Tab-separated table of C-alpha atoms and ligand atoms in Angstrom:
chain	number	residue	atom	x	y	z
A	171	UNK	CA	0.000	0.000	0.000
A	172	UNK	CA	1.399	3.397	-0.909
A	173	UNK	CA	1.214	5.971	1.867
A	174	UNK	CA	-0.800	9.135	1.299
A	175	UNK	CA	1.578	12.067	0.869
A	176	UNK	CA	0.681	15.729	1.140
A	177	UNK	CA	4.131	17.094	0.418
A	178	UNK	CA	4.436	16.559	-3.321
A	179	UNK	CA	6.692	18.976	-5.148
A	180	UNK	CA	6.141	19.883	-8.766
A	181	UNK	CA	9.589	18.533	-9.629
A	182	UNK	CA	8.730	15.118	-8.205
A	183	UNK	CA	5.379	15.057	-9.954
A	184	UNK	CA	6.853	16.220	-13.256
A	185	UNK	CA	9.533	13.513	-13.059
A	186	UNK	CA	6.798	10.883	-12.670
A	187	UNK	CA	4.787	12.353	-15.521
A	188	UNK	CA	7.732	12.430	-17.891
A	189	UNK	CA	8.711	8.773	-17.475
A	190	UNK	CA	8.389	6.540	-20.514
A	191	UNK	CA	4.664	5.894	-21.053
A	192	UNK	CA	4.935	2.179	-20.182
A	193	UNK	CA	6.715	2.860	-16.915
A	194	UNK	CA	4.179	5.496	-15.898
A	195	UNK	CA	1.270	3.191	-16.698
A	196	UNK	CA	2.881	0.290	-14.838
A	197	UNK	CA	3.411	2.404	-11.755
A	198	UNK	CA	-0.154	3.740	-11.900
A	199	UNK	CA	-1.510	0.207	-12.195
A	200	UNK	CA	0.520	-1.001	-9.248
A	201	UNK	CA	-0.896	1.790	-7.091
A	202	UNK	CA	-4.389	1.208	-8.458
A	203	UNK	CA	-4.346	-2.532	-7.781
A	204	UNK	CA	-3.023	-2.006	-4.253
A	205	UNK	CA	-6.091	0.079	-3.388
A	206	UNK	CA	-8.943	-0.919	-5.703
A	207	UNK	CA	-10.427	-3.777	-7.661
A	208	UNK	CA	-9.176	-2.780	-11.136
A	209	UNK	CA	-12.313	-4.188	-12.789
A	210	UNK	CA	-14.817	-2.075	-10.867
A	211	UNK	CA	-15.848	1.411	-11.919
A	212	UNK	CA	-18.102	3.740	-9.920
A	213	UNK	CA	-21.066	5.102	-11.869
A	214	UNK	CA	-22.608	8.542	-11.267
A	215	UNK	CA	-25.351	10.354	-13.161
A	216	UNK	CA	-25.541	14.125	-13.513
A	217	UNK	CA	-28.544	16.421	-13.654
A	218	UNK	CA	-28.556	20.160	-14.195
A	219	UNK	CA	-31.091	21.446	-11.642
A	220	UNK	CA	-30.677	25.090	-12.715
A	221	UNK	CA	-29.314	25.868	-16.147
A	222	UNK	CA	-27.556	28.874	-17.695
A	223	UNK	CA	-27.410	32.622	-16.993
A	224	UNK	CA	-24.552	32.145	-14.526
A	225	UNK	CA	-22.900	35.402	-13.380
A	226	UNK	CA	-19.393	33.836	-13.422
A	227	UNK	CA	-17.128	34.132	-16.463
A	228	UNK	CA	-15.468	30.677	-16.612
A	229	UNK	CA	-14.159	30.646	-20.189
A	230	UNK	CA	-14.919	26.978	-20.761
A	231	UNK	CA	-18.507	27.072	-19.615
A	232	UNK	CA	-21.607	27.002	-21.822
A	233	UNK	CA	-23.670	28.199	-18.845
A	234	UNK	CA	-21.902	31.485	-18.251
A	235	UNK	CA	-24.143	34.498	-18.894
A	236	UNK	CA	-21.081	36.302	-20.319
A	237	UNK	CA	-21.123	34.297	-23.557
A	238	UNK	CA	-23.764	33.550	-26.123
A	239	UNK	CA	-23.949	29.791	-26.430
A	240	UNK	CA	-27.654	29.623	-27.357
A	241	UNK	CA	-28.260	27.453	-24.349
A	242	UNK	CA	-31.831	27.250	-23.156
A	243	UNK	CA	-31.936	28.671	-19.641
A	244	UNK	CA	-33.988	26.938	-16.953
A	245	UNK	CA	-35.067	27.967	-13.471
A	246	UNK	CA	-34.528	25.675	-10.508
A	247	UNK	CA	-36.265	22.395	-11.385
A	248	UNK	CA	-39.292	21.149	-9.472
A	249	UNK	CA	-38.505	18.565	-6.846
A	250	UNK	CA	-40.790	16.016	-8.599
A	251	UNK	CA	-38.735	16.288	-11.779
A	252	UNK	CA	-35.470	15.837	-9.880
A	253	UNK	CA	-36.783	12.763	-8.061
A	254	UNK	CA	-38.069	11.260	-11.336
A	255	UNK	CA	-34.642	11.759	-12.960
A	256	UNK	CA	-32.910	10.220	-9.955
A	257	UNK	CA	-35.231	7.214	-10.125
A	258	UNK	CA	-34.463	6.780	-13.823
A	259	UNK	CA	-30.721	7.002	-13.125
A	260	UNK	CA	-31.004	4.434	-10.339
A	261	UNK	CA	-32.993	2.092	-12.578
A	262	UNK	CA	-30.181	2.262	-15.133
A	263	UNK	CA	-27.602	1.325	-12.493
A	264	UNK	CA	-26.161	4.639	-11.273
A	265	UNK	CA	-25.343	4.625	-7.558
A	266	UNK	CA	-24.671	8.340	-7.154
A	267	UNK	CA	-26.847	11.229	-8.322
A	268	UNK	CA	-25.058	14.548	-8.864
A	269	UNK	CA	-27.108	17.728	-9.064
A	270	UNK	CA	-25.492	20.836	-10.542
A	271	UNK	CA	-26.662	24.462	-10.555
A	272	UNK	CA	-25.285	27.367	-12.597
A	273	UNK	CA	-24.848	29.618	-9.592
A	274	UNK	CA	-22.010	31.656	-8.165
A	275	UNK	CA	-23.376	30.432	-4.837
A	276	UNK	CA	-26.843	29.394	-3.643
A	277	UNK	CA	-29.154	32.175	-2.427
A	278	UNK	CA	-30.839	31.819	0.971
A	279	UNK	CA	-34.227	31.380	-0.679
A	280	UNK	CA	-32.948	28.481	-2.801
A	281	UNK	CA	-31.634	26.494	0.140
A	282	UNK	CA	-34.928	24.891	1.315
A	283	UNK	CA	-35.497	23.494	-2.176
A	284	UNK	CA	-32.028	22.030	-2.599
A	285	UNK	CA	-32.121	20.568	0.920
A	286	UNK	CA	-35.400	18.867	0.056
A	287	UNK	CA	-33.821	17.468	-3.122
A	288	UNK	CA	-30.960	16.017	-1.102
A	289	UNK	CA	-33.342	14.404	1.406
A	290	UNK	CA	-35.591	12.863	-1.216
A	291	UNK	CA	-32.783	11.473	-3.391
A	292	UNK	CA	-30.998	10.181	-0.315
A	293	UNK	CA	-34.216	8.450	0.818
A	294	UNK	CA	-34.172	6.506	-2.450
A	295	UNK	CA	-30.955	4.870	-1.275
A	296	UNK	CA	-28.666	6.694	-3.691
A	297	UNK	CA	-25.494	8.563	-2.824
A	298	UNK	CA	-26.012	12.279	-3.274
A	299	UNK	CA	-23.697	14.926	-4.699
A	300	UNK	CA	-24.269	18.596	-5.434
A	301	UNK	CA	-22.324	21.354	-7.119
A	302	UNK	CA	-23.870	24.755	-6.477
A	303	UNK	CA	-20.868	27.104	-6.508
A	304	UNK	CA	-19.278	28.689	-3.445
A	305	UNK	CA	-20.628	27.764	-0.001
A	306	UNK	CA	-20.524	29.584	3.323
A	307	UNK	CA	-19.951	27.323	6.297
A	308	UNK	CA	-23.593	27.434	7.432
A	309	UNK	CA	-24.752	26.424	3.948
A	310	UNK	CA	-22.289	23.546	3.887
A	311	UNK	CA	-23.505	22.438	7.310
A	312	UNK	CA	-27.162	22.580	6.219
A	313	UNK	CA	-26.381	20.406	3.181
A	314	UNK	CA	-24.465	17.919	5.315
A	315	UNK	CA	-27.324	17.793	7.840
A	316	UNK	CA	-29.774	17.073	5.007
A	317	UNK	CA	-27.675	14.020	4.116
A	318	UNK	CA	-25.515	15.274	1.242
A	319	UNK	CA	-22.653	12.806	0.792
A	320	UNK	CA	-20.389	14.686	-1.658
A	321	UNK	CA	-19.899	18.287	-2.705
A	322	UNK	CA	-18.242	18.962	-6.049
A	323	UNK	CA	-16.178	22.109	-6.352
A	324	UNK	CA	-13.252	22.046	-8.778
A	325	UNK	CA	-9.945	23.882	-8.658
A	326	UNK	CA	-10.058	23.564	-12.460
A	327	UNK	CA	-6.355	24.275	-13.175
A	328	UNK	CA	-3.057	25.439	-11.649
A	329	UNK	CA	-3.024	28.622	-9.529
A	330	UNK	CA	-0.928	30.454	-12.198
A	331	UNK	CA	-3.135	29.576	-15.163
A	332	UNK	CA	-6.389	30.093	-13.256
A	333	UNK	CA	-6.548	33.846	-13.940
A	334	UNK	CA	-6.547	33.184	-17.708
A	335	UNK	CA	-9.760	31.195	-17.322
A	336	UNK	CA	-11.846	32.803	-14.558
A	337	UNK	CA	-11.766	36.359	-13.234
A	338	UNK	CA	-14.975	36.520	-11.169
A	339	UNK	CA	-13.765	34.346	-8.263
A	340	UNK	CA	-10.316	33.495	-6.989
A	341	UNK	CA	-8.428	30.282	-6.362
A	342	UNK	CA	-8.501	31.195	-2.677
A	343	UNK	CA	-12.320	31.461	-2.796
A	344	UNK	CA	-12.392	27.902	-4.076
A	345	UNK	CA	-10.055	26.642	-1.377
A	346	UNK	CA	-12.267	28.290	1.249
A	347	UNK	CA	-15.371	26.539	-0.052
A	348	UNK	CA	-13.504	23.224	-0.003
A	349	UNK	CA	-12.535	23.942	3.614
A	350	UNK	CA	-16.176	24.649	4.525
A	351	UNK	CA	-17.286	21.399	2.882
A	352	UNK	CA	-14.715	19.443	4.898
A	353	UNK	CA	-15.589	21.213	8.136
A	354	UNK	CA	-19.218	20.200	7.632
A	355	UNK	CA	-18.105	16.565	7.332
A	356	UNK	CA	-18.980	15.965	3.679
A	357	UNK	CA	-16.848	14.109	1.173
A	358	UNK	CA	-15.059	16.259	-1.370
A	359	UNK	CA	-15.266	15.870	-5.137
A	360	UNK	CA	-12.625	18.151	-6.633
A	361	UNK	CA	-10.707	18.066	-9.893
A	362	UNK	CA	-10.229	20.110	-12.999
A	363	UNK	CA	-10.249	20.474	-16.765
A	364	UNK	CA	-7.468	19.602	-19.172
A	365	UNK	CA	-7.112	20.902	-22.712
A	366	UNK	CA	-7.766	24.600	-22.008
A	367	UNK	CA	-4.392	25.677	-23.459
A	368	UNK	CA	-2.548	25.077	-20.194
A	369	UNK	CA	1.061	23.851	-20.101
A	370	UNK	CA	2.267	20.514	-18.826
A	371	UNK	CA	3.507	22.373	-15.771
A	372	UNK	CA	-0.043	23.647	-15.181
A	373	UNK	CA	-1.481	20.134	-15.354
A	374	UNK	CA	1.108	18.999	-12.832
A	375	UNK	CA	0.382	22.111	-10.733
A	376	UNK	CA	-3.332	21.242	-10.545
A	377	UNK	CA	-2.646	17.654	-9.471
A	378	UNK	CA	-0.083	18.735	-6.876
A	379	UNK	CA	-2.638	21.192	-5.416
A	380	UNK	CA	-5.243	18.432	-5.179
A	381	UNK	CA	-2.862	15.877	-3.687
A	382	UNK	CA	-1.496	18.349	-1.130
A	383	UNK	CA	-4.913	19.432	0.224
A	384	UNK	CA	-5.102	18.723	3.977
A	385	UNK	CA	-7.215	15.676	3.056
A	386	UNK	CA	-7.171	14.382	-0.499
A	387	UNK	CA	-10.552	14.570	-2.250
A	388	UNK	CA	-12.437	11.271	-2.195
A	389	UNK	CA	-13.419	11.910	-5.793
A	390	UNK	CA	-11.248	13.577	-8.450
A	391	UNK	CA	-13.015	14.421	-11.710
A	392	UNK	CA	-10.630	14.858	-14.628
A	393	UNK	CA	-12.548	16.641	-17.366
A	394	UNK	CA	-11.345	16.997	-20.946
A	395	UNK	CA	-12.520	20.385	-22.210
A	396	UNK	CA	-15.789	20.155	-24.155
A	397	UNK	CA	-15.429	22.964	-26.682
A	398	UNK	CA	-18.775	24.691	-26.860
A	399	UNK	CA	-19.566	27.176	-29.654
A	400	UNK	CA	-19.813	30.700	-28.266
A	401	UNK	CA	-17.392	30.147	-25.370
A	402	UNK	CA	-13.942	31.795	-25.545
A	403	UNK	CA	-12.306	28.329	-25.636
A	404	UNK	CA	-14.350	27.179	-28.619
A	405	UNK	CA	-11.277	27.117	-30.918
A	406	UNK	CA	-8.754	25.738	-28.425
A	407	UNK	CA	-6.325	23.184	-29.901
A	408	UNK	CA	-6.888	19.545	-28.932
A	409	UNK	CA	-4.807	18.178	-26.089
A	410	UNK	CA	-2.699	15.198	-27.143
A	411	UNK	CA	-4.642	12.144	-25.878
A	412	UNK	CA	-1.475	10.629	-24.381
A	413	UNK	CA	-0.941	13.778	-22.325
A	414	UNK	CA	-4.465	13.362	-20.996
A	415	UNK	CA	-3.810	9.701	-20.095
A	416	UNK	CA	-0.513	10.628	-18.450
A	417	UNK	CA	-2.346	13.113	-16.214
A	418	UNK	CA	-4.871	10.454	-15.191
A	419	UNK	CA	-1.983	8.127	-14.281
A	420	UNK	CA	-0.293	10.866	-12.261
A	421	UNK	CA	-3.551	11.579	-10.406
A	422	UNK	CA	-3.808	7.877	-9.570
A	423	UNK	CA	-0.236	7.680	-8.264
A	424	UNK	CA	-0.441	10.832	-6.147
A	425	UNK	CA	-3.992	10.170	-4.837
A	426	UNK	CA	-3.969	6.399	-4.299
A	427	UNK	CA	-7.226	6.137	-2.360
A	428	UNK	CA	-9.314	8.564	-4.418
A	429	UNK	CA	-11.779	7.643	-7.097
A	430	UNK	CA	-10.418	9.293	-10.244
A	431	UNK	CA	-13.316	10.091	-12.560
A	432	UNK	CA	-13.002	10.083	-16.320
A	433	UNK	CA	-15.464	12.958	-16.585
A	434	UNK	CA	-16.518	15.405	-19.328
A	435	UNK	CA	-15.135	14.811	-22.802
A	436	UNK	CA	-15.757	11.067	-23.143
A	437	UNK	CA	-18.057	11.745	-26.088
A	438	UNK	CA	-14.946	12.748	-28.034
A	439	UNK	CA	-12.819	9.785	-26.899
A	440	UNK	CA	-12.796	6.461	-28.660
A	441	UNK	CA	-13.124	3.209	-26.723
A	442	UNK	CA	-9.381	2.607	-26.866
A	443	UNK	CA	-8.644	5.931	-25.226
A	444	UNK	CA	-11.210	5.299	-22.491
A	445	UNK	CA	-9.684	1.845	-21.929
A	446	UNK	CA	-6.262	3.485	-21.533
A	447	UNK	CA	-7.746	5.875	-18.982
A	448	UNK	CA	-9.079	2.889	-16.984
A	449	UNK	CA	-5.656	1.238	-17.257
A	450	UNK	CA	-4.114	4.474	-15.985
A	451	UNK	CA	-6.306	4.186	-12.880
A	452	UNK	CA	-9.554	6.006	-13.655
A	453	UNK	CA	-12.323	4.201	-11.787
A	454	UNK	CA	-15.423	6.331	-12.060
A	455	UNK	CA	-17.502	7.771	-14.908
A	456	UNK	CA	-20.535	9.918	-15.534
A	457	UNK	CA	-23.166	7.642	-16.992
A	458	UNK	CA	-26.243	8.762	-18.954
A	459	UNK	CA	-26.746	10.605	-22.223
A	460	UNK	CA	-26.174	14.068	-20.829
A	461	UNK	CA	-23.598	15.711	-18.574
A	462	UNK	CA	-25.065	19.050	-17.420
A	463	UNK	CA	-25.781	20.651	-20.786
A	464	UNK	CA	-23.578	18.737	-23.246
A	465	UNK	CA	-23.686	15.197	-24.615
A	466	UNK	CA	-22.213	12.130	-22.935
A	467	UNK	CA	-21.969	8.638	-24.515
A	468	UNK	CA	-25.248	6.674	-24.756
A	469	UNK	CA	-25.855	4.385	-21.775
A	470	UNK	CA	-25.951	1.434	-24.207
A	471	UNK	CA	-22.481	2.126	-25.547
A	472	UNK	CA	-21.119	2.409	-21.998
A	473	UNK	CA	-22.680	-0.940	-21.091
A	474	UNK	CA	-21.060	-2.338	-24.218
A	475	UNK	CA	-17.693	-0.832	-23.314
A	476	UNK	CA	-17.898	-2.267	-19.781
A	477	UNK	CA	-18.757	-5.660	-21.273
A	478	UNK	CA	-15.861	-5.504	-23.718
A	479	UNK	CA	-13.438	-4.636	-20.934
A	480	UNK	CA	-14.933	-6.966	-18.299
A	481	UNK	CA	-15.698	-4.021	-16.033
A	482	UNK	CA	-18.421	-4.243	-13.398
A	483	UNK	CA	-20.176	-1.188	-11.961
A	484	UNK	CA	-19.255	-0.564	-8.342
A	485	UNK	CA	-22.166	-1.283	-5.999
A	486	UNK	CA	-23.049	0.628	-2.868
A	487	UNK	CA	-21.811	-1.085	0.238
A	488	UNK	CA	-24.870	-1.877	2.312
A	489	UNK	CA	-24.744	-2.018	6.063
A	490	UNK	CA	-26.336	-5.436	6.601
A	491	UNK	CA	-28.913	-5.803	9.331
A	492	UNK	CA	-29.267	-2.096	9.921
A	493	UNK	CA	-31.816	-1.074	7.360
A	494	UNK	CA	-33.913	-3.674	5.620
A	495	UNK	CA	-35.078	-1.334	2.896
A	496	UNK	CA	-31.558	-0.309	1.958
A	497	UNK	CA	-30.563	-3.955	2.024
A	498	UNK	CA	-33.331	-4.705	-0.408
A	499	UNK	CA	-32.146	-1.897	-2.681
A	500	UNK	CA	-28.581	-3.168	-2.589
A	501	UNK	CA	-29.878	-6.566	-3.668
A	502	UNK	CA	-31.928	-4.975	-6.455
A	503	UNK	CA	-28.848	-3.194	-7.775
A	504	UNK	CA	-26.925	-6.445	-7.707
A	505	UNK	CA	-29.819	-8.237	-9.443
A	506	UNK	CA	-29.926	-5.571	-12.138
A	507	UNK	CA	-26.243	-6.035	-12.746
A	508	UNK	CA	-26.580	-9.786	-13.056
A	509	UNK	CA	-29.760	-9.483	-15.135
A	510	UNK	CA	-27.701	-7.786	-17.763
A	511	UNK	CA	-28.412	-4.107	-17.294
A	512	UNK	CA	-24.684	-4.189	-17.042
A	513	UNK	CA	-23.643	-7.209	-19.047
A	514	UNK	CA	-21.000	-9.273	-17.312
A	515	UNK	CA	-18.455	-10.280	-19.901
A	516	UNK	CA	-16.425	-12.300	-17.423
A	517	UNK	CA	-18.930	-14.952	-16.334
B	126	SAM	N1	-21.554	26.514	-10.988
B	126	SAM	C1	-20.887	25.626	-10.141
B	126	SAM	C2	-19.402	25.872	-10.090
B	126	SAM	O1	-18.798	26.120	-11.125
B	126	SAM	O2	-18.842	25.840	-9.007
B	126	SAM	C3	-21.161	24.169	-10.455
B	126	SAM	C4	-21.342	23.676	-11.880
B	126	SAM	S1	-19.931	23.729	-12.952
B	126	SAM	C5	-20.656	23.467	-14.509
B	126	SAM	C6	-19.003	22.290	-12.526
B	126	SAM	C7	-17.719	22.025	-13.276
B	126	SAM	O3	-17.992	21.553	-14.593
B	126	SAM	C8	-16.755	23.154	-13.497
B	126	SAM	O4	-15.987	23.442	-12.368
B	126	SAM	C9	-15.884	22.626	-14.616
B	126	SAM	O5	-14.756	21.945	-14.082
B	126	SAM	C10	-16.803	21.621	-15.336
B	126	SAM	N2	-17.102	22.107	-16.713
B	126	SAM	C11	-17.946	23.098	-17.044
B	126	SAM	N3	-17.944	23.304	-18.373
B	126	SAM	C12	-17.086	22.399	-18.911
B	126	SAM	C13	-16.642	22.106	-20.230
B	126	SAM	N4	-17.078	22.815	-21.281
B	126	SAM	N5	-15.750	21.126	-20.409
B	126	SAM	C14	-15.293	20.404	-19.354
B	126	SAM	N6	-15.674	20.629	-18.087
B	126	SAM	C15	-16.551	21.620	-17.854
B	127	DTB	C1	-17.218	17.918	-13.040
B	127	DTB	O1	-16.005	18.017	-12.731
B	127	DTB	N1	-17.665	17.666	-14.263
B	127	DTB	C2	-19.122	17.691	-14.300
B	127	DTB	C3	-19.474	17.808	-12.799
B	127	DTB	N2	-18.206	18.039	-12.183
B	127	DTB	C4	-20.497	18.734	-12.334
B	127	DTB	C5	-19.674	18.731	-15.178
B	127	DTB	C6	-19.176	18.654	-16.599
B	127	DTB	C7	-19.866	19.694	-17.399
B	127	DTB	C8	-19.543	19.624	-18.854
B	127	DTB	C9	-20.212	20.683	-19.634
B	127	DTB	C10	-21.709	20.625	-19.607
B	127	DTB	O2	-22.309	19.536	-19.858
B	127	DTB	O3	-22.351	21.662	-19.362
B	128	SF4	FE1	-21.101	29.284	-13.652
B	128	SF4	FE2	-20.101	26.973	-12.777
B	128	SF4	FE3	-20.225	27.539	-15.403
B	128	SF4	FE4	-18.491	28.846	-13.913
B	128	SF4	S1	-18.520	26.633	-14.304
B	128	SF4	S2	-19.866	29.756	-15.460
B	128	SF4	S3	-19.619	29.031	-12.018
B	128	SF4	S4	-21.948	27.243	-14.046
């Protein structure tokens, strides 16, 4: 078992990243296999609960009100709609439901609605995650008290490159929100985006920041930029796919116990590239036809990919004897998997 380190230097990380590809992948797989079943991948589904007209100016984002992306804006969704979407995601095999809002931060009057969403999705036996922008400590505590398991808030890139991408909130603001989430006792989902024109040193800088947080995030989404027409990054050059895979491997080595999520951008990756990402230590995906506003691979093609690679979806661990209803749900999820909702290529 590799020990968790919080004292990574950029030089050390860069030296790992620059190894021959085979050596880097071998090292990542050794770390991965010491901490996880390499044939299990966690499956989350996303829903945008409030879409567009965001006051922030994140240059990658189709939901920013600063750019004209012809996105249809939507107010905060009704609770019934959110619950129906969560039920559909659960029926398809997702174990975590992630709700995202295009806010700088939630307003006081929005809080009762989002807290109700957390409670109702949680009551269905799913893990819950939200990403609502910056949180004050009382907001984080209210979400934790409602049963929110994870809060997603990304650092997005290195501290030096950050100012090229976002000017309406600082890196420090983000670190403070992450601190509030931790203080409230929630699990942290925090990662970034690659392919925004950053340097190799910036990619390393992001991963070093994440690894050196006081506690490493339980979940680390690595997004490949989705270039959306109308955003300032629409014409950005493609990142070399091997550089993307190398970053996934580095994340795995430096954050051995975290789930590393192969996140946005899978729609533009072929199966071979996704397989390389799993070999590099990615062990979570967003599953379902849509991310927040952009396309994700069809659920059918993901089931097919899992079958081809002999990957099984990770199941929720159920506390036996404590809650009969949850137990029943755990069994249903296992039954679904064996009934072929996720085809098992191994047996
Ligand atoms: N508004 C909240 C916030 O930014 O804190 C939550 C939602 S925001 C859409 C969540 C994350 O999605 C961003 O931090 C960014 O990493 C990712 N994201 C947004 N647009 C993207 C794109 N075009 N390509 C890849 N990732 C993207
Ligand atoms: C994360 O790191 N990636 C997800 C989730 N956290 C909220 C969002 C990806 C969004 C991609 C662009 C879109 O669909 O709007
Ligand atoms: Fe708003 Fe989040 Fe998009 Fe930034 S990433 S513009 S904060 S929705």
